[in-house]
mmCIF file of N, CA and C in Angstrom:
data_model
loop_
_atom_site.group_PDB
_atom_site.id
_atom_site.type_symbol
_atom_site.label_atom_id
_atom_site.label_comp_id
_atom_site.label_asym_id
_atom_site.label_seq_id
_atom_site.Cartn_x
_atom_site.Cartn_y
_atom_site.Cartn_z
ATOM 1 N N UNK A 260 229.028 112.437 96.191
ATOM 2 C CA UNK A 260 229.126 111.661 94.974
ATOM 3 C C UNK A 260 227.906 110.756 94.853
ATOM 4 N N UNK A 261 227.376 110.922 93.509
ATOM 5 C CA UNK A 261 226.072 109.615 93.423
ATOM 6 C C UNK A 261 226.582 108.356 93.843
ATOM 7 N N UNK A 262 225.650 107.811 94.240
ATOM 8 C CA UNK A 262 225.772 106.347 94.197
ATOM 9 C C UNK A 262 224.468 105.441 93.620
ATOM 10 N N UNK A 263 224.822 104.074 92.993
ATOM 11 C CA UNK A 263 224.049 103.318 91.967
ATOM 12 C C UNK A 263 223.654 102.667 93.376
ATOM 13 N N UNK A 264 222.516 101.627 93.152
ATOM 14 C CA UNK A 264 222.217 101.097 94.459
ATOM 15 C C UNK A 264 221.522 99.834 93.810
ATOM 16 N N UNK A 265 221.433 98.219 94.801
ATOM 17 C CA UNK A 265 220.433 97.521 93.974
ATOM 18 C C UNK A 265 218.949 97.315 94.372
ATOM 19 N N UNK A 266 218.698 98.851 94.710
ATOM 20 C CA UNK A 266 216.867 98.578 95.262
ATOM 21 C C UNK A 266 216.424 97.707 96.437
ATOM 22 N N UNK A 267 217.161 97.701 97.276
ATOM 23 C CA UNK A 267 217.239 96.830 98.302
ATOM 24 C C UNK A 267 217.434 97.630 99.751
ATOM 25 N N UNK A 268 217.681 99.136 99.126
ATOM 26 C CA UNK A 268 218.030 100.113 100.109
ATOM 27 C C UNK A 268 219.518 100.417 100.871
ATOM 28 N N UNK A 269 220.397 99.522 100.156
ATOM 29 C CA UNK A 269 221.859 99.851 100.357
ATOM 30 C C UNK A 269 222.030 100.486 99.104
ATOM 31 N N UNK A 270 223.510 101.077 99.231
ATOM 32 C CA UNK A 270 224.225 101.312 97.830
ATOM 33 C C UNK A 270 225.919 101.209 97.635
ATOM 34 N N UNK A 271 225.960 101.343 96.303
ATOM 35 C CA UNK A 271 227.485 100.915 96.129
ATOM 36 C C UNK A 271 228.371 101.765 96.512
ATOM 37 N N UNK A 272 229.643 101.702 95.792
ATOM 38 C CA UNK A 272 230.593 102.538 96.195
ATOM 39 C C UNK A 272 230.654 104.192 95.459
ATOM 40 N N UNK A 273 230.642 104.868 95.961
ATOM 41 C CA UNK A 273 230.507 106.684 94.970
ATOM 42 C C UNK A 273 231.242 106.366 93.886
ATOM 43 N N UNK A 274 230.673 107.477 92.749
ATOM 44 C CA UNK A 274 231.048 107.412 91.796
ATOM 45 C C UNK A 274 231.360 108.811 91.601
ATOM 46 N N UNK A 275 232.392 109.135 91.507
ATOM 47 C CA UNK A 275 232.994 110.539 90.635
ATOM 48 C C UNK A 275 232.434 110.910 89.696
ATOM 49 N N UNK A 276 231.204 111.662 89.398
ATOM 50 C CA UNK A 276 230.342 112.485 88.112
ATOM 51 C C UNK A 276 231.607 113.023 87.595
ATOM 52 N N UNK A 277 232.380 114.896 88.323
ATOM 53 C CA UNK A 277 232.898 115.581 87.370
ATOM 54 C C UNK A 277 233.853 115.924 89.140
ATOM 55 N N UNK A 278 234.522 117.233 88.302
ATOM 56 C CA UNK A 278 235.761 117.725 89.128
ATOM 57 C C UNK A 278 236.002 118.787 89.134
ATOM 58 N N UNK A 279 236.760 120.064 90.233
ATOM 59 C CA UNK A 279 236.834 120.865 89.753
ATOM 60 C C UNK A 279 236.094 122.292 90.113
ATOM 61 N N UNK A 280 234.869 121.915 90.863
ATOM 62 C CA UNK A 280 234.135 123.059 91.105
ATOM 63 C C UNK A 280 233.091 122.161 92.297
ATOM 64 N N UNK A 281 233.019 123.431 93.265
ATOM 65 C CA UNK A 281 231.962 123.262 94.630
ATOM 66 C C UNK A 281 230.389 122.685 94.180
ATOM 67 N N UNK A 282 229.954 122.025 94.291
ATOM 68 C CA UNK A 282 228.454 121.859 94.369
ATOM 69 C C UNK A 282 227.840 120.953 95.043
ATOM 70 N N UNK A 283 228.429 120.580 95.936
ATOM 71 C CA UNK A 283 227.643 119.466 97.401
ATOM 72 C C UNK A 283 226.778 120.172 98.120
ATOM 73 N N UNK A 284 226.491 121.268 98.118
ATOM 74 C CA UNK A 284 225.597 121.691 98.581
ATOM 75 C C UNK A 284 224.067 122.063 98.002
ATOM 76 N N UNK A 285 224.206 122.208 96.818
ATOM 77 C CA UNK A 285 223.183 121.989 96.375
ATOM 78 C C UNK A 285 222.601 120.875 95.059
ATOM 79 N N UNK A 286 222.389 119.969 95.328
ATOM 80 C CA UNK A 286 222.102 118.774 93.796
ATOM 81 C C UNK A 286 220.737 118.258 94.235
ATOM 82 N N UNK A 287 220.443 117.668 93.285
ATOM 83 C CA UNK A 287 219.043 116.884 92.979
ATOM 84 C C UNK A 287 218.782 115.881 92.166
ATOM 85 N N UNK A 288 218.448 114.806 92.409
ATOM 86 C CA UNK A 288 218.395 113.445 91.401
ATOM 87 C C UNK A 288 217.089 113.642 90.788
ATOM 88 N N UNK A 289 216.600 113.204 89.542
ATOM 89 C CA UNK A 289 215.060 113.537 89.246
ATOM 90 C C UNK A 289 215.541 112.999 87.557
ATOM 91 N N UNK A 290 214.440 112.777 87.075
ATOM 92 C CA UNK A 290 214.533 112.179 86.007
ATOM 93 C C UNK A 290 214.183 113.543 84.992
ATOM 94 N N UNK A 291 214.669 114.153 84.338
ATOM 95 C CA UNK A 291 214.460 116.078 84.266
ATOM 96 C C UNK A 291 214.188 116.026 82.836
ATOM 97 N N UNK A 292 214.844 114.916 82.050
ATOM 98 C CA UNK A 292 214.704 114.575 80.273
ATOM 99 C C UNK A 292 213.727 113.601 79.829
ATOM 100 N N UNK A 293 212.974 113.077 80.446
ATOM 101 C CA UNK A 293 211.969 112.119 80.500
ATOM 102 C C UNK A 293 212.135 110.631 80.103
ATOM 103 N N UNK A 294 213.373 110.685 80.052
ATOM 104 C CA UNK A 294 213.961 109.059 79.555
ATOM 105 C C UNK A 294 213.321 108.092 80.697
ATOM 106 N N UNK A 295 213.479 108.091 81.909
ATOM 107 C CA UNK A 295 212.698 107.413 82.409
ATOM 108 C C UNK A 295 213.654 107.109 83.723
ATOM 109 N N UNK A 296 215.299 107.526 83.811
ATOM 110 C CA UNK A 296 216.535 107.217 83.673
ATOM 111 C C UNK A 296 216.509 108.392 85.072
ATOM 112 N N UNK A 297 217.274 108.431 86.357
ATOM 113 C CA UNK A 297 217.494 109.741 87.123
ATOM 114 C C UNK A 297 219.017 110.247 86.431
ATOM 115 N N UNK A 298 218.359 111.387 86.358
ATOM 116 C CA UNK A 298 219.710 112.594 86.556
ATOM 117 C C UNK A 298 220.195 113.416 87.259
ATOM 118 N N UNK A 299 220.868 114.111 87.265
ATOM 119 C CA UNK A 299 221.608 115.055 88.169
ATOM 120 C C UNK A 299 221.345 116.133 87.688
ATOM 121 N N UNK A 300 220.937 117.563 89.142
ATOM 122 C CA UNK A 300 221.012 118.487 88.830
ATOM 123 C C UNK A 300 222.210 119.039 89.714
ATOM 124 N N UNK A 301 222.872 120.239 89.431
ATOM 125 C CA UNK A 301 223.302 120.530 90.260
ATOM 126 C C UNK A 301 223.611 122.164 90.093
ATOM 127 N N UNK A 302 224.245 123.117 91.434
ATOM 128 C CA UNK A 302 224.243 124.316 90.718
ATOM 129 C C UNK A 302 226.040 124.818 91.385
ATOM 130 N N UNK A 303 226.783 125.313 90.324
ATOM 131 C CA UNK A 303 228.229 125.491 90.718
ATOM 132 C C UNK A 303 228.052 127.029 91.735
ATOM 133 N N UNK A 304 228.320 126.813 92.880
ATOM 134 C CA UNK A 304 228.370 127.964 93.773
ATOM 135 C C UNK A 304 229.241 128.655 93.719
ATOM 136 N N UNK A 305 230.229 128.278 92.558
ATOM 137 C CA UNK A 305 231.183 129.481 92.562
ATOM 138 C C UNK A 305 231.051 130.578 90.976
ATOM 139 N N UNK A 306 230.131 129.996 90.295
ATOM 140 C CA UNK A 306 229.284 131.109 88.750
ATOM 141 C C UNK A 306 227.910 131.023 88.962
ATOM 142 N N UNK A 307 227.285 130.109 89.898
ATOM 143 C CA UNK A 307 225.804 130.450 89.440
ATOM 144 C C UNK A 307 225.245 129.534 88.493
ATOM 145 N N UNK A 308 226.120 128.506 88.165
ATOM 146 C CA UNK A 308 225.755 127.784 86.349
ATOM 147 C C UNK A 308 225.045 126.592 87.546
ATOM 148 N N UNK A 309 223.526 126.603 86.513
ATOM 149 C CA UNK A 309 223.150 125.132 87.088
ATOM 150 C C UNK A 309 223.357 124.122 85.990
ATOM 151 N N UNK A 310 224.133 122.924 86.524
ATOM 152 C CA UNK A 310 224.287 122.060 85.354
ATOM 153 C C UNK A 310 223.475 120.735 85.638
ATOM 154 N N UNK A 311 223.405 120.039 84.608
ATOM 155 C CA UNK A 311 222.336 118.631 84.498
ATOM 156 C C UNK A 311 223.731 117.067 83.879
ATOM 157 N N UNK A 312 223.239 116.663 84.471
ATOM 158 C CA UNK A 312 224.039 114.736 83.995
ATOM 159 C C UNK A 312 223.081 114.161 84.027
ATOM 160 N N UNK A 313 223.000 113.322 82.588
ATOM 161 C CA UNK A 313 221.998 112.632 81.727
ATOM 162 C C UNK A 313 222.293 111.743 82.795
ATOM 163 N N UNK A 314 221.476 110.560 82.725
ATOM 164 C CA UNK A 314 221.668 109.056 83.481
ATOM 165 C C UNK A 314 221.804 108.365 82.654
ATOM 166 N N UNK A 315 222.452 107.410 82.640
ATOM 167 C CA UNK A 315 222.464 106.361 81.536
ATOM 168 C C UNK A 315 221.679 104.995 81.991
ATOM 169 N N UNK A 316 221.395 105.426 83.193
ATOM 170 C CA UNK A 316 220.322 103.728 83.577
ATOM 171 C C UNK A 316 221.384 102.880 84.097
ATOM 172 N N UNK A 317 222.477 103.159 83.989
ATOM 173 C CA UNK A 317 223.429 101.962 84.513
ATOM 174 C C UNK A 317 224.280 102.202 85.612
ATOM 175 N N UNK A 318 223.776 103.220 86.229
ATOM 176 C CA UNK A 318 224.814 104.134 87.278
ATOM 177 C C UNK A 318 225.471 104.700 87.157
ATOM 178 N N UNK A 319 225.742 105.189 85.809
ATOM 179 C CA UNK A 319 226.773 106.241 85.581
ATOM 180 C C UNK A 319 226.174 107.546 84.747
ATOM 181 N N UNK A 320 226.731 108.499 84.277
ATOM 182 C CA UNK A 320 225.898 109.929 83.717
ATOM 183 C C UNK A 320 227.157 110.160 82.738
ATOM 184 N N UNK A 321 226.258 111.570 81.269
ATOM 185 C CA UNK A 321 226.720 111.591 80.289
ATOM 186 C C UNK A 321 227.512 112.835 81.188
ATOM 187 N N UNK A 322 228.339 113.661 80.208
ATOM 188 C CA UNK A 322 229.268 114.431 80.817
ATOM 189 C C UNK A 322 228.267 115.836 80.858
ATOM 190 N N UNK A 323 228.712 116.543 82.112
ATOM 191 C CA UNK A 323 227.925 118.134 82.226
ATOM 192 C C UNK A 323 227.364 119.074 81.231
ATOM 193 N N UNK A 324 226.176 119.541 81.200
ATOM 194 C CA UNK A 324 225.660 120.261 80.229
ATOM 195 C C UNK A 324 225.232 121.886 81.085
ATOM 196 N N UNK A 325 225.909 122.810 80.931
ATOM 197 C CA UNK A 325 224.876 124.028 81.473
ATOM 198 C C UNK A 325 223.202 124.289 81.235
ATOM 199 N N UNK A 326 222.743 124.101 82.105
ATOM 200 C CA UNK A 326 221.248 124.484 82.099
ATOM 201 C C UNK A 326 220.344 125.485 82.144
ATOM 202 N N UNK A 327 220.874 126.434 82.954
ATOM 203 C CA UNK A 327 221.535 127.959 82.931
ATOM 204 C C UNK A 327 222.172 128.796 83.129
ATOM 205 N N UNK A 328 222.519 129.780 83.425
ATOM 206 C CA UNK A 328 223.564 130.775 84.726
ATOM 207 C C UNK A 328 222.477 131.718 85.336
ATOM 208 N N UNK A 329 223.204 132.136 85.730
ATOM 209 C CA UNK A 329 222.996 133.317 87.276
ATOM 210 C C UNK A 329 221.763 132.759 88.289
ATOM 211 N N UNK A 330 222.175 131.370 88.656
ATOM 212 C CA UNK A 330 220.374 130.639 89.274
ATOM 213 C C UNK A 330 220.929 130.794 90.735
#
């Protein structure tokens, strides 16, 4: 689960993105929409769908978008 942090090199408590499907094994934080903001990549190991969560800058993300399939 992400976690928000205050730049100090600790962080808070996890935050539940989504539910429902395997993907701890593969994710990536990166700012991917150029807002300036990190997001989430991630890819569901059980279809292949890689999906993305906007950041909102405040520690939390917009809800899952498919990015592609069969990755």
């Amino acid at each position: 689960m992400p976690r928000a942090g205050p730049a100090d090199g600790s962080f808070d408590k996890p935050v539940q993105v989504t539910g429902g499907w395997n993907f701890a094994q593969t994710v990536a934080a990166q700012d991917i929409d150029g807002d300036g903001k990190a997001d989430i990549l991630a890819r569901d190991d059980s279809t292949g769908t890689l999906k993305a969560w906007s950041g909102r800058g405040d520690g939390t993300f917009g809800a899952a978008r498919d990015v592609t399939k069969g990755w």
